GROMACS .gro file of C-alpha atoms in nm:
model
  408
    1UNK     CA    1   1.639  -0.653  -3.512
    2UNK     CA    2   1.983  -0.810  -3.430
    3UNK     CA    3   2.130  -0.508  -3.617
    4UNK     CA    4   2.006  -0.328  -3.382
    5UNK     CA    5   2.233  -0.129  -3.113
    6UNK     CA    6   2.175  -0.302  -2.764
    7UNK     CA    7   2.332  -0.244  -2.411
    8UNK     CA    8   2.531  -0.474  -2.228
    9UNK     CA    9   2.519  -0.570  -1.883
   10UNK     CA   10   2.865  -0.392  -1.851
   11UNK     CA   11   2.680  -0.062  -1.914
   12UNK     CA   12   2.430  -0.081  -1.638
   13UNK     CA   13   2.563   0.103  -1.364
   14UNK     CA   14   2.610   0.104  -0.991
   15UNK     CA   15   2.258   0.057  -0.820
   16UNK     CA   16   2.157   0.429  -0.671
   17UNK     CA   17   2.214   0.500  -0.294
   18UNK     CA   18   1.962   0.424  -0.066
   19UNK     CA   19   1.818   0.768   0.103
   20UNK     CA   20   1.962   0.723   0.461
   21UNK     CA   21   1.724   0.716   0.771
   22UNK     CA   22   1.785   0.636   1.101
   23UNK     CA   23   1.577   0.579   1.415
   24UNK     CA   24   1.529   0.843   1.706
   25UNK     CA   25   1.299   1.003   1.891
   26UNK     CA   26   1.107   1.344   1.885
   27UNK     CA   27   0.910   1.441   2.177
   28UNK     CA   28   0.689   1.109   2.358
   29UNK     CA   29   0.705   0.989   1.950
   30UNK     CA   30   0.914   0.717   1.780
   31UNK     CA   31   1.103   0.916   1.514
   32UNK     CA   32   1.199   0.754   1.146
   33UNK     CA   33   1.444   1.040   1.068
   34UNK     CA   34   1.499   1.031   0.644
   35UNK     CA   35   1.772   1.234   0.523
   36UNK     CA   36   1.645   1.324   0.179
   37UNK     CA   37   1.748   1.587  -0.091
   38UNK     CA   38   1.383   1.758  -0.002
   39UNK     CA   39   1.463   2.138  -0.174
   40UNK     CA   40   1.268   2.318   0.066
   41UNK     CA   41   0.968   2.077   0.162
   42UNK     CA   42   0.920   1.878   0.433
   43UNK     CA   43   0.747   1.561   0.458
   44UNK     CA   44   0.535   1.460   0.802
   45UNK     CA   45   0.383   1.115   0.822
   46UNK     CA   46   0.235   1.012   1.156
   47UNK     CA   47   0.181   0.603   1.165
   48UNK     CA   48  -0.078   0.495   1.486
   49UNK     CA   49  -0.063   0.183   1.560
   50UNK     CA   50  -0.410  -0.022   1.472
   51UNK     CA   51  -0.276  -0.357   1.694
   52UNK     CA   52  -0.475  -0.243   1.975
   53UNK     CA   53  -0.847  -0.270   1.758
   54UNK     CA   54  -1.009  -0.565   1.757
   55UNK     CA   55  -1.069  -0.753   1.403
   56UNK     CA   56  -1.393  -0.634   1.355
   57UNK     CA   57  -1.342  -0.305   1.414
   58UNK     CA   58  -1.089  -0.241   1.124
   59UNK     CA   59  -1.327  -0.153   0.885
   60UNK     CA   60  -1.447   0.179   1.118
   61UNK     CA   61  -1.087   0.251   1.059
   62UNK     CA   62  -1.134   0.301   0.707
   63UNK     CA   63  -1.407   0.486   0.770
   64UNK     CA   64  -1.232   0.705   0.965
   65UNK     CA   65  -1.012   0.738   0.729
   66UNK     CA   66  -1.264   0.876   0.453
   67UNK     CA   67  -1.388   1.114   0.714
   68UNK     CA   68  -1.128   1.275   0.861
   69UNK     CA   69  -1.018   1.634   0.734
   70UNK     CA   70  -1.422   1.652   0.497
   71UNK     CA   71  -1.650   1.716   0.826
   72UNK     CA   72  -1.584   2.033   1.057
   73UNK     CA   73  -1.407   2.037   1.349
   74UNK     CA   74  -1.437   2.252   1.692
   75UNK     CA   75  -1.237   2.546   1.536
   76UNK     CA   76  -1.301   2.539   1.162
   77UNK     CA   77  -1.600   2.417   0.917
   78UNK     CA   78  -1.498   2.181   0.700
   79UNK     CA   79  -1.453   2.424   0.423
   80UNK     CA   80  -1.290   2.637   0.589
   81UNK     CA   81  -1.022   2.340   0.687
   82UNK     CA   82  -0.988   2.302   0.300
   83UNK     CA   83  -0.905   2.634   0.257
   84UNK     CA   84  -0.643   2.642   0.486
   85UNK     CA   85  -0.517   2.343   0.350
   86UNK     CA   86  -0.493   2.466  -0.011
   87UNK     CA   87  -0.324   2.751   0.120
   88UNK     CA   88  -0.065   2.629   0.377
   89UNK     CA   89   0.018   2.252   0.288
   90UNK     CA   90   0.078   2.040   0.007
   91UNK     CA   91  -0.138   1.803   0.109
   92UNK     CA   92  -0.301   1.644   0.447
   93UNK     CA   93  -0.440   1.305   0.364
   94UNK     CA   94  -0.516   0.980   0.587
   95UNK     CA   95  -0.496   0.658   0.489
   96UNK     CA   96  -0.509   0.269   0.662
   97UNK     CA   97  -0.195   0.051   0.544
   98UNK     CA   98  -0.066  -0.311   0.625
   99UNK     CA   99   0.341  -0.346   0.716
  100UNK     CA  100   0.438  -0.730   0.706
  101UNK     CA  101   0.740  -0.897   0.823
  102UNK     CA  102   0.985  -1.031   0.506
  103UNK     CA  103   1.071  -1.330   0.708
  104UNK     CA  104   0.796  -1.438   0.937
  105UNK     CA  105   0.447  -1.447   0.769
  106UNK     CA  106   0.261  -1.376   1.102
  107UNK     CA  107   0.406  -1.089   1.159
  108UNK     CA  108   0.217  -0.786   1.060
  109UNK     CA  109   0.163  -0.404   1.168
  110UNK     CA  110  -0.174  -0.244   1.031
  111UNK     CA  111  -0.122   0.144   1.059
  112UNK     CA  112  -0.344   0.475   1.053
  113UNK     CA  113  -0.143   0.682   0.876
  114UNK     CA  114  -0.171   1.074   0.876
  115UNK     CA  115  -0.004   1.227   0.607
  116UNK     CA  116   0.149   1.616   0.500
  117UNK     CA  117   0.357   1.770   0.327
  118UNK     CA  118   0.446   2.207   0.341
  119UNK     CA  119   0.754   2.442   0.228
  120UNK     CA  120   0.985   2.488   0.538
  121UNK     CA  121   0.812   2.772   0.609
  122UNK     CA  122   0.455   2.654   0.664
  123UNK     CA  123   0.573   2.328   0.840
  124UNK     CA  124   0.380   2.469   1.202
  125UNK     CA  125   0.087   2.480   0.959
  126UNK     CA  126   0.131   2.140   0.888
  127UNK     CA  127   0.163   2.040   1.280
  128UNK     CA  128  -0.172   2.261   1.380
  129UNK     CA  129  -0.371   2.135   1.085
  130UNK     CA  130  -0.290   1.768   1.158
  131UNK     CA  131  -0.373   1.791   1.496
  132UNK     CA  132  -0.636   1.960   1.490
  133UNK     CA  133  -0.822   1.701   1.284
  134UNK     CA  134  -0.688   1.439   1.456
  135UNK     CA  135  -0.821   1.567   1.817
  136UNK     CA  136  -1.148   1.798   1.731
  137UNK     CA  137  -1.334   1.647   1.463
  138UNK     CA  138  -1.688   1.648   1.501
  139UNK     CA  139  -1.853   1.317   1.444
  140UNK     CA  140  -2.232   1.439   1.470
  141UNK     CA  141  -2.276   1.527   1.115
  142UNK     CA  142  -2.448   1.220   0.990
  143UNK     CA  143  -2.555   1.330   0.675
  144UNK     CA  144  -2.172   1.455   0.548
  145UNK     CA  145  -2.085   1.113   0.631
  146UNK     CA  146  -2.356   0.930   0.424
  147UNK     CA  147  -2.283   1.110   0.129
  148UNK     CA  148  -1.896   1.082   0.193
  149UNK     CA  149  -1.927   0.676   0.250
  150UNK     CA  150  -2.169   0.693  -0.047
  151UNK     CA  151  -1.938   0.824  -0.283
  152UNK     CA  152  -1.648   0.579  -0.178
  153UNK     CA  153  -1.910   0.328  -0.169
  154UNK     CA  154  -1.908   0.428  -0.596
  155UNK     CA  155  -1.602   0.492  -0.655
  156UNK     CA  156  -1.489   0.132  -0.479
  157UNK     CA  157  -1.804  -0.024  -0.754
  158UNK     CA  158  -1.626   0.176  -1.047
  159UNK     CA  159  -1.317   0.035  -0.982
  160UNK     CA  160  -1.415  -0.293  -1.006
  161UNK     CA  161  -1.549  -0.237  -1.349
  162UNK     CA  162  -1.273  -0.074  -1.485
  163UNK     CA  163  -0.946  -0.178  -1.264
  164UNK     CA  164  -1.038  -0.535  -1.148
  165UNK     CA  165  -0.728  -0.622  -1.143
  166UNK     CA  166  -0.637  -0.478  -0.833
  167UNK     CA  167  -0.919  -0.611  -0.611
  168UNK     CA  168  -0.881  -0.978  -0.822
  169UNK     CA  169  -0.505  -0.924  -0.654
  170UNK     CA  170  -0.610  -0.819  -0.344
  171UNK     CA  171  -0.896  -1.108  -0.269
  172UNK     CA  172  -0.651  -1.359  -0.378
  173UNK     CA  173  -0.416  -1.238  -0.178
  174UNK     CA  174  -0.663  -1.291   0.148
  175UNK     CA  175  -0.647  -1.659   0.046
  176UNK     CA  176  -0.248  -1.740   0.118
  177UNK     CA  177  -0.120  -1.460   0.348
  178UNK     CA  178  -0.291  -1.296   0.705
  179UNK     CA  179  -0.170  -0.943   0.505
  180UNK     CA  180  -0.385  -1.010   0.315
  181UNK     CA  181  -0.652  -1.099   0.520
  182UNK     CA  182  -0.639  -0.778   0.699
  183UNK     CA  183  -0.594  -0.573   0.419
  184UNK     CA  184  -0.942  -0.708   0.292
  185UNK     CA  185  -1.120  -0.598   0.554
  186UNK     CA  186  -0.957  -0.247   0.551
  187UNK     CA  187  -0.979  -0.196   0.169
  188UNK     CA  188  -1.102  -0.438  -0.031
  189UNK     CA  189  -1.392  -0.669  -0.117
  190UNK     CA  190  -1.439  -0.719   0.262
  191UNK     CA  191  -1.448  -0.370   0.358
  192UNK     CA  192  -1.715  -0.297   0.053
  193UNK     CA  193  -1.941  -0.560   0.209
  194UNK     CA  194  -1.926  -0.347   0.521
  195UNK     CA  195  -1.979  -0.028   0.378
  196UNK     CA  196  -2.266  -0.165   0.167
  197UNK     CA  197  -2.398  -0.308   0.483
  198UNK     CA  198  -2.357   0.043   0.676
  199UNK     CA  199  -2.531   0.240   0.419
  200UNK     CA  200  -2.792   0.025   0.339
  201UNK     CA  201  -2.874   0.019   0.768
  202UNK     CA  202  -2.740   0.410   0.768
  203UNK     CA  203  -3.033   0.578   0.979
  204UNK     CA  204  -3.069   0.275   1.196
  205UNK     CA  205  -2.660   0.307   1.263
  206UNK     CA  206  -2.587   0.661   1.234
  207UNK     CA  207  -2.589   0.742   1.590
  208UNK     CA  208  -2.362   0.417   1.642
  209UNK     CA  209  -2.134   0.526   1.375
  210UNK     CA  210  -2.071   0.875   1.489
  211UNK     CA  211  -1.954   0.744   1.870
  212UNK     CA  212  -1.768   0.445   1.729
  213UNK     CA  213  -1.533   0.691   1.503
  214UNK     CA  214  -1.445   0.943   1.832
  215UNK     CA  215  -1.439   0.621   2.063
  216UNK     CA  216  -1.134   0.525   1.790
  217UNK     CA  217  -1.014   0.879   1.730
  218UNK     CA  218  -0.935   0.834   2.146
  219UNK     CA  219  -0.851   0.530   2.123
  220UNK     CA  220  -0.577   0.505   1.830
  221UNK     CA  221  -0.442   0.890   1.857
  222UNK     CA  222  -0.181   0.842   2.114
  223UNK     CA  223   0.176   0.917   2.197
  224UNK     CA  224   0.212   0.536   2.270
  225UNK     CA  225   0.118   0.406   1.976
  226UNK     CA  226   0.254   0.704   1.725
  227UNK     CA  227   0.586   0.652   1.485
  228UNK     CA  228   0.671   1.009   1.344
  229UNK     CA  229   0.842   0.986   0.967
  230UNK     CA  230   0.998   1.302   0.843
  231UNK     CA  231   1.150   1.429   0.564
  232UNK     CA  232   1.343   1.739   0.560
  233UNK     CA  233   1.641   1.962   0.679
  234UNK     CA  234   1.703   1.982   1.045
  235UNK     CA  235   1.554   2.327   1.073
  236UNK     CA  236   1.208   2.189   0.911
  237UNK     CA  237   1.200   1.925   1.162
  238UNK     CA  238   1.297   2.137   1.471
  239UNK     CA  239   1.001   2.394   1.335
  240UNK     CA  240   0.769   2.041   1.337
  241UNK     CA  241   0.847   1.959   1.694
  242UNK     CA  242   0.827   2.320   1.858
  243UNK     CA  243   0.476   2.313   1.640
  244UNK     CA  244   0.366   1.971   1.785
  245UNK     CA  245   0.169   1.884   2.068
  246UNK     CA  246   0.143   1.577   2.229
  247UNK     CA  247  -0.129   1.340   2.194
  248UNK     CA  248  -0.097   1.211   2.555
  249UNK     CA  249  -0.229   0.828   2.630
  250UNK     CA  250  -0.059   0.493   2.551
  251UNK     CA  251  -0.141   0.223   2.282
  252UNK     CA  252  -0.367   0.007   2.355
  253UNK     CA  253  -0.295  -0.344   2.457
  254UNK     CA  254  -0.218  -0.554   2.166
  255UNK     CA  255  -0.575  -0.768   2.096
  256UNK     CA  256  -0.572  -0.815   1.693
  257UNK     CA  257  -0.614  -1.132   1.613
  258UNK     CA  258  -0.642  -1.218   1.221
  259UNK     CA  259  -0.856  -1.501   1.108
  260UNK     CA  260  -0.617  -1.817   0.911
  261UNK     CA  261  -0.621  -1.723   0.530
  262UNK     CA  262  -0.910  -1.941   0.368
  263UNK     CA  263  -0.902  -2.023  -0.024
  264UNK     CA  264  -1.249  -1.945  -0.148
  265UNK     CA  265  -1.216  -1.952  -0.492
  266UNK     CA  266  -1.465  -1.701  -0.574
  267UNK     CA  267  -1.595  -1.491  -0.873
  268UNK     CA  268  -1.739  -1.171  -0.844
  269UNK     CA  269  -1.998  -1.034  -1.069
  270UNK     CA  270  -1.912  -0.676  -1.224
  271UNK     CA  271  -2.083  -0.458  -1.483
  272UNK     CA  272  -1.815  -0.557  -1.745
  273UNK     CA  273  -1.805  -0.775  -2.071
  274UNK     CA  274  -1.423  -0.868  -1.964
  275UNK     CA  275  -1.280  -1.041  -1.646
  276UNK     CA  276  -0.990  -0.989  -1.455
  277UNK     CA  277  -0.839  -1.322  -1.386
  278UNK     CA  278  -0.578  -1.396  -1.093
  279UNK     CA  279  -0.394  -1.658  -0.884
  280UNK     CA  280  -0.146  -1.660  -0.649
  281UNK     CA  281   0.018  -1.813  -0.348
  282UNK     CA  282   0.281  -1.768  -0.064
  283UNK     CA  283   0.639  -1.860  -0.151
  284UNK     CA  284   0.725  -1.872   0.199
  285UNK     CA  285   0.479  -2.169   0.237
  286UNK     CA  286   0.689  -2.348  -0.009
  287UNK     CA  287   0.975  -2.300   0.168
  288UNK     CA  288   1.177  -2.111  -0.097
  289UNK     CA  289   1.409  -1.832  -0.030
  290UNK     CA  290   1.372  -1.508  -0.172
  291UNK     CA  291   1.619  -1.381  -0.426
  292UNK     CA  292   1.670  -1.136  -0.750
  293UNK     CA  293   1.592  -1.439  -0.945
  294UNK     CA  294   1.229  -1.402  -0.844
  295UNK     CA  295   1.272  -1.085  -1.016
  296UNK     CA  296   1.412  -1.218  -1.345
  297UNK     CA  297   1.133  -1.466  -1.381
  298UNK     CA  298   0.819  -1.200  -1.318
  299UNK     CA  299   0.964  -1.043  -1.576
  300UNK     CA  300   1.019  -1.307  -1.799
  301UNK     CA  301   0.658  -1.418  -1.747
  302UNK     CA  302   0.494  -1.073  -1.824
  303UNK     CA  303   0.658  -1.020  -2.086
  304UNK     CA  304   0.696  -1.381  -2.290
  305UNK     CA  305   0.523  -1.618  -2.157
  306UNK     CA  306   0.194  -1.419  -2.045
  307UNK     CA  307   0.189  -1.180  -2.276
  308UNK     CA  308   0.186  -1.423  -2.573
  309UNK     CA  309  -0.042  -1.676  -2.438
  310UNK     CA  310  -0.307  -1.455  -2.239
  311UNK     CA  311  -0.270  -1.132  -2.423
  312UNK     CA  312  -0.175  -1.219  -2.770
  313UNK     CA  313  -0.332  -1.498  -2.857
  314UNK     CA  314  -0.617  -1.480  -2.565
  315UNK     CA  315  -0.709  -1.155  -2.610
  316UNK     CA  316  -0.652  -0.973  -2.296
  317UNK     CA  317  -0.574  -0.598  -2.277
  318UNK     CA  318  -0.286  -0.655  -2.063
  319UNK     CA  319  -0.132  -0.926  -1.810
  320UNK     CA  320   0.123  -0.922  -1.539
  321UNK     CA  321   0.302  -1.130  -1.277
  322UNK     CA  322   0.460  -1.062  -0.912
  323UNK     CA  323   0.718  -1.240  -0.676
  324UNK     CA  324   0.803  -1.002  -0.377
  325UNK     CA  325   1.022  -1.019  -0.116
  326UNK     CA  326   0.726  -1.054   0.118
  327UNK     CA  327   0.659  -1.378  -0.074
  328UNK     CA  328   0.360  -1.270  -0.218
  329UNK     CA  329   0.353  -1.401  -0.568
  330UNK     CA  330   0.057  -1.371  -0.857
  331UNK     CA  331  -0.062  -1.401  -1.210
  332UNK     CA  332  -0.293  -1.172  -1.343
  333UNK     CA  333  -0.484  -1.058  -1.626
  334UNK     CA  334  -0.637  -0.760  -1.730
  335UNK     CA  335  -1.021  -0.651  -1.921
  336UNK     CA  336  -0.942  -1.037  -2.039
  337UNK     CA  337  -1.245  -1.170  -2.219
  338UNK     CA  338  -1.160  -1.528  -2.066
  339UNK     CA  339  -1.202  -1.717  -1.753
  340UNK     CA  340  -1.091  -2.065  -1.778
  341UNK     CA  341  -0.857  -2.032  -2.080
  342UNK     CA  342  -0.643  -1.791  -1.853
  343UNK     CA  343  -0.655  -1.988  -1.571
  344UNK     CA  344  -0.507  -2.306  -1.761
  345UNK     CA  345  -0.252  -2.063  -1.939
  346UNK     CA  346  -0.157  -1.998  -1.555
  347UNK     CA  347  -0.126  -2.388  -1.474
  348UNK     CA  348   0.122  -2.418  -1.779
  349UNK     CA  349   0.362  -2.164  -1.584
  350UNK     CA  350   0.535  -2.471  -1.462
  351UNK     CA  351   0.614  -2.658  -1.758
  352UNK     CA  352   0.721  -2.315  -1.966
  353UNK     CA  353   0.985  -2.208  -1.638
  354UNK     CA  354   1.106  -2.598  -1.699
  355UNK     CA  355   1.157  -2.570  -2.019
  356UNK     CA  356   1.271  -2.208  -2.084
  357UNK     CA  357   1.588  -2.118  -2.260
  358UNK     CA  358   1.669  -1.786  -2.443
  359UNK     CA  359   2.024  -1.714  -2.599
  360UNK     CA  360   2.265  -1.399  -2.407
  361UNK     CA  361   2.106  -1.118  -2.618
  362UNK     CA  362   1.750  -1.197  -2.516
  363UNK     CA  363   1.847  -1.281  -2.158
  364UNK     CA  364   2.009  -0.932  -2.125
  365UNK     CA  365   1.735  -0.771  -2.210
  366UNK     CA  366   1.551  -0.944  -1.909
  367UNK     CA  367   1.832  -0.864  -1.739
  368UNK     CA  368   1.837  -0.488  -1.824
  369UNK     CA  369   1.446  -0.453  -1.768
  370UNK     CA  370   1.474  -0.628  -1.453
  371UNK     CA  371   1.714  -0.354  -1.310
  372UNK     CA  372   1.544  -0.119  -1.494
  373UNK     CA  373   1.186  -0.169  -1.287
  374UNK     CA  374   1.388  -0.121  -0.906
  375UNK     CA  375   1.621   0.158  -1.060
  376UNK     CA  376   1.289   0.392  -1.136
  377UNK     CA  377   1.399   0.717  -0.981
  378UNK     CA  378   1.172   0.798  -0.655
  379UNK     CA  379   1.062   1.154  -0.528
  380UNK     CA  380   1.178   1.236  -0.189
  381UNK     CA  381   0.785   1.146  -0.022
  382UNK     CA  382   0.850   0.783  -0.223
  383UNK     CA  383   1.219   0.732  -0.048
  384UNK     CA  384   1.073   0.820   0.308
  385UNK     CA  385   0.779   0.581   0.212
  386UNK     CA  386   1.029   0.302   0.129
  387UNK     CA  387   1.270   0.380   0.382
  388UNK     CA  388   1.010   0.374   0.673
  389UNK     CA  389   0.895  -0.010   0.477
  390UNK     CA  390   1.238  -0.101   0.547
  391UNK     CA  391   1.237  -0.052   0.869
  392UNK     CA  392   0.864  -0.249   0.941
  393UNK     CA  393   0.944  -0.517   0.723
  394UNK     CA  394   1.387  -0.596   0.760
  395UNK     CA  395   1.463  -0.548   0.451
  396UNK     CA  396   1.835  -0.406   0.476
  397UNK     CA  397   2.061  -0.243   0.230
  398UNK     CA  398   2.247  -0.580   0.234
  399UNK     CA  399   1.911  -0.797   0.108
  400UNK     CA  400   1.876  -0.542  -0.196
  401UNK     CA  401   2.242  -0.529  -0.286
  402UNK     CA  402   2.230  -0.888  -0.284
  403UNK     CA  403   1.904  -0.880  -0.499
  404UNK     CA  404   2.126  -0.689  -0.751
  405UNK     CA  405   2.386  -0.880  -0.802
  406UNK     CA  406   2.138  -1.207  -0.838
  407UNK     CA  407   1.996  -1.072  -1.088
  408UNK     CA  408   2.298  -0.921  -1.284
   0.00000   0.00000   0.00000
């Protein structure tokens, strides 16, 4: 193998420009203005602010969510929504999401996010469209809802069987960091409680449910509370904002407060003969700055230390580690026929990261995979997406460039 042609850290090149956004405004709305190489498509995202709900109430933001854009509205069925929206945009989706603070671990932004995309030339489309489920939606159709909250309801249980991982992450997560405690009840085990709770109750709550979703509709749909990120050339965005109309209102008072992070230690029961297996914990807690070496040693531990002990000898279809700049760190394992075997093989992380030593060639490759992972080339919607983190969370050009060169 040492035969074997390998690059050098000489040959890895300059790290690729950030896509360059700056902060405005565009009508009554906080514009995130991204200046990407789009080729004729324009990207809309609306962010509403989600400070204003209380605690409880941000699982009927989820549901919200699901609902918005399947049930009919005061101009258009619901079919006949879709059809427009196959023909006119790229897509029109809404989502809940959870912006944190880099530095301070309180900190945190959850968002209702309204997202499009259209050519240039169907950009008013994608200003009518939005709006128009965003203001008229009709909650009264019960039924549509049950069967769409039923199907999420499945699709949440599938996932458990098959991508554990990423709710063993997630509930873990809720344990160390108020993120994560919020993003629990928006998306993962906690918000399944909920919705298994909802349906199970449905006819008793259906008439509850349909005024609680256009009391938040009013409620988070403002011009206060609304961030605009686009994507696109300045004709594109000029076409968006003659389009637009505004929503009118201001956010709501800030009133979310997030219950302290509270390590349960808990094991779920899923129809699966394998278990997905994590732990994790808040660097900031530890008092340790972030840095690119964070980097180096997630990928160290994936792909040596984890992967040997957990996969290869343990069985495991796959394992991984994380260390973000959020402080956010993890093990994980994944369809891993073992429970407490993996968990000691994560309590021996300590005495492998003492002990570790490689020669140059292997420590390049780290090196080169390392760069590799934040040098993935991203599609124009995936800059704006990062670019718009940037600006929730302070991450600056600076903090990456100085990531880079730790790690080189």
């Amino acid at each position: 193998l040492e035969k074997l042609p390998q690059l050098s850290r000489a040959d890895i090149g300059e790290a690729p420009a950030e896509a360059m956004w700056e902060v405005g405004e565009c009508g009554p709305w906080r514009l995130i203005r991204h200046y990407l190489p789009c080729r004729g498509i324009a990207y809309a995202y609306r962010y509403f602010a989600m400070d204003g709900l209380a605690f409880d109430e941000l699982p009927y933001a989820t549901v919200l969510a699901c609902v918005l854009g399947k049930l009919d509205t005061s101009r258009h069925t619901a079919a006949e929504l879709d059809t427009l929206v196959q023909a006119h945009l790229g897509n029109l989706g809404f989502a809940v999401e959870v912006h944190e603070d880099a530095e301070n671990r309180e900190r945190l932004r959850p968002m209702f996010v309204m997202g499009s995309s259209a050519l240039d030339e169907e950009v008013p489309w994608a200003a009518h469209l939005a709006e128009e489920v965003l203001r008229e939606t009709d909650f009264s159709d019960t039924e549509r809802i049950r069967d769409i909250l039923g199907q999420r309801r499945i699709a949440m249980e599938q996932a458990f069987a098959s991508a554990g991982h990423s709710a063993a992450m997630a509930r873990v997560a809720s344990y160390y960091l108020p993120a994560g405690v919020v993003r629990e009840a928006l998306s993962g085990v906690g918000f399944y409680r909920f919705l298994k709770e909802l349906l199970a109750s449905f006819d008793e709550r259906a008439c509850e449910l349909s005024a609680k979703l256009a009391e938040l509709s009013r409620r988070l749909f403002t011009d206060g509370g609304c961030t605009l990120s686009f994507g696109g050339d300045e004709a594109a965005l000029a076409a968006f904002r003659e389009a637009s109309s505004p929503f009118g209102g201001m956010a709501g008072a800030p009133v979310l407060t997030v219950p302290a992070p509270e390590d349960k230690h808990e094991a779920f029961v899923v129809a699966s003969d394998v278990t997905y297996t994590a732990c994790g914990w808040d660097r900031r807690l530890l008092g340790e700055p972030y840095g690119g070496a964070w980097l180096l040693a997630s990928r160290i531990l994936s792909y040596d230390f984890l992967w040997t002990e957990v996969r290869v000898k343990g069985g495991a279809y796959g394992c991984m580690s994380g260390f973000g700049v959020m402080g956010d760190s993890y093990f994980a394992s994944y369809r891993d026929p073992n429970l407490g075997a993996t968990n000691e093989i994560y309590e021996g992380v300590t005495d492998y990261v003492k002990n570790f030593h490689v020669d140059e060639r292997d420590m390049t490759k780290y090196v080169i995979g390392t760069i590799s992972d934040i040098d993935t080339p991203l599609t124009p919607s995936l800059k704006g997406s990062r670019g718009l983190s940037a600006w929730y969370s302070g991450v600056t050009d600076e903090m990456l460039k100085k990531e880079r060169e730790e790690i080189l």
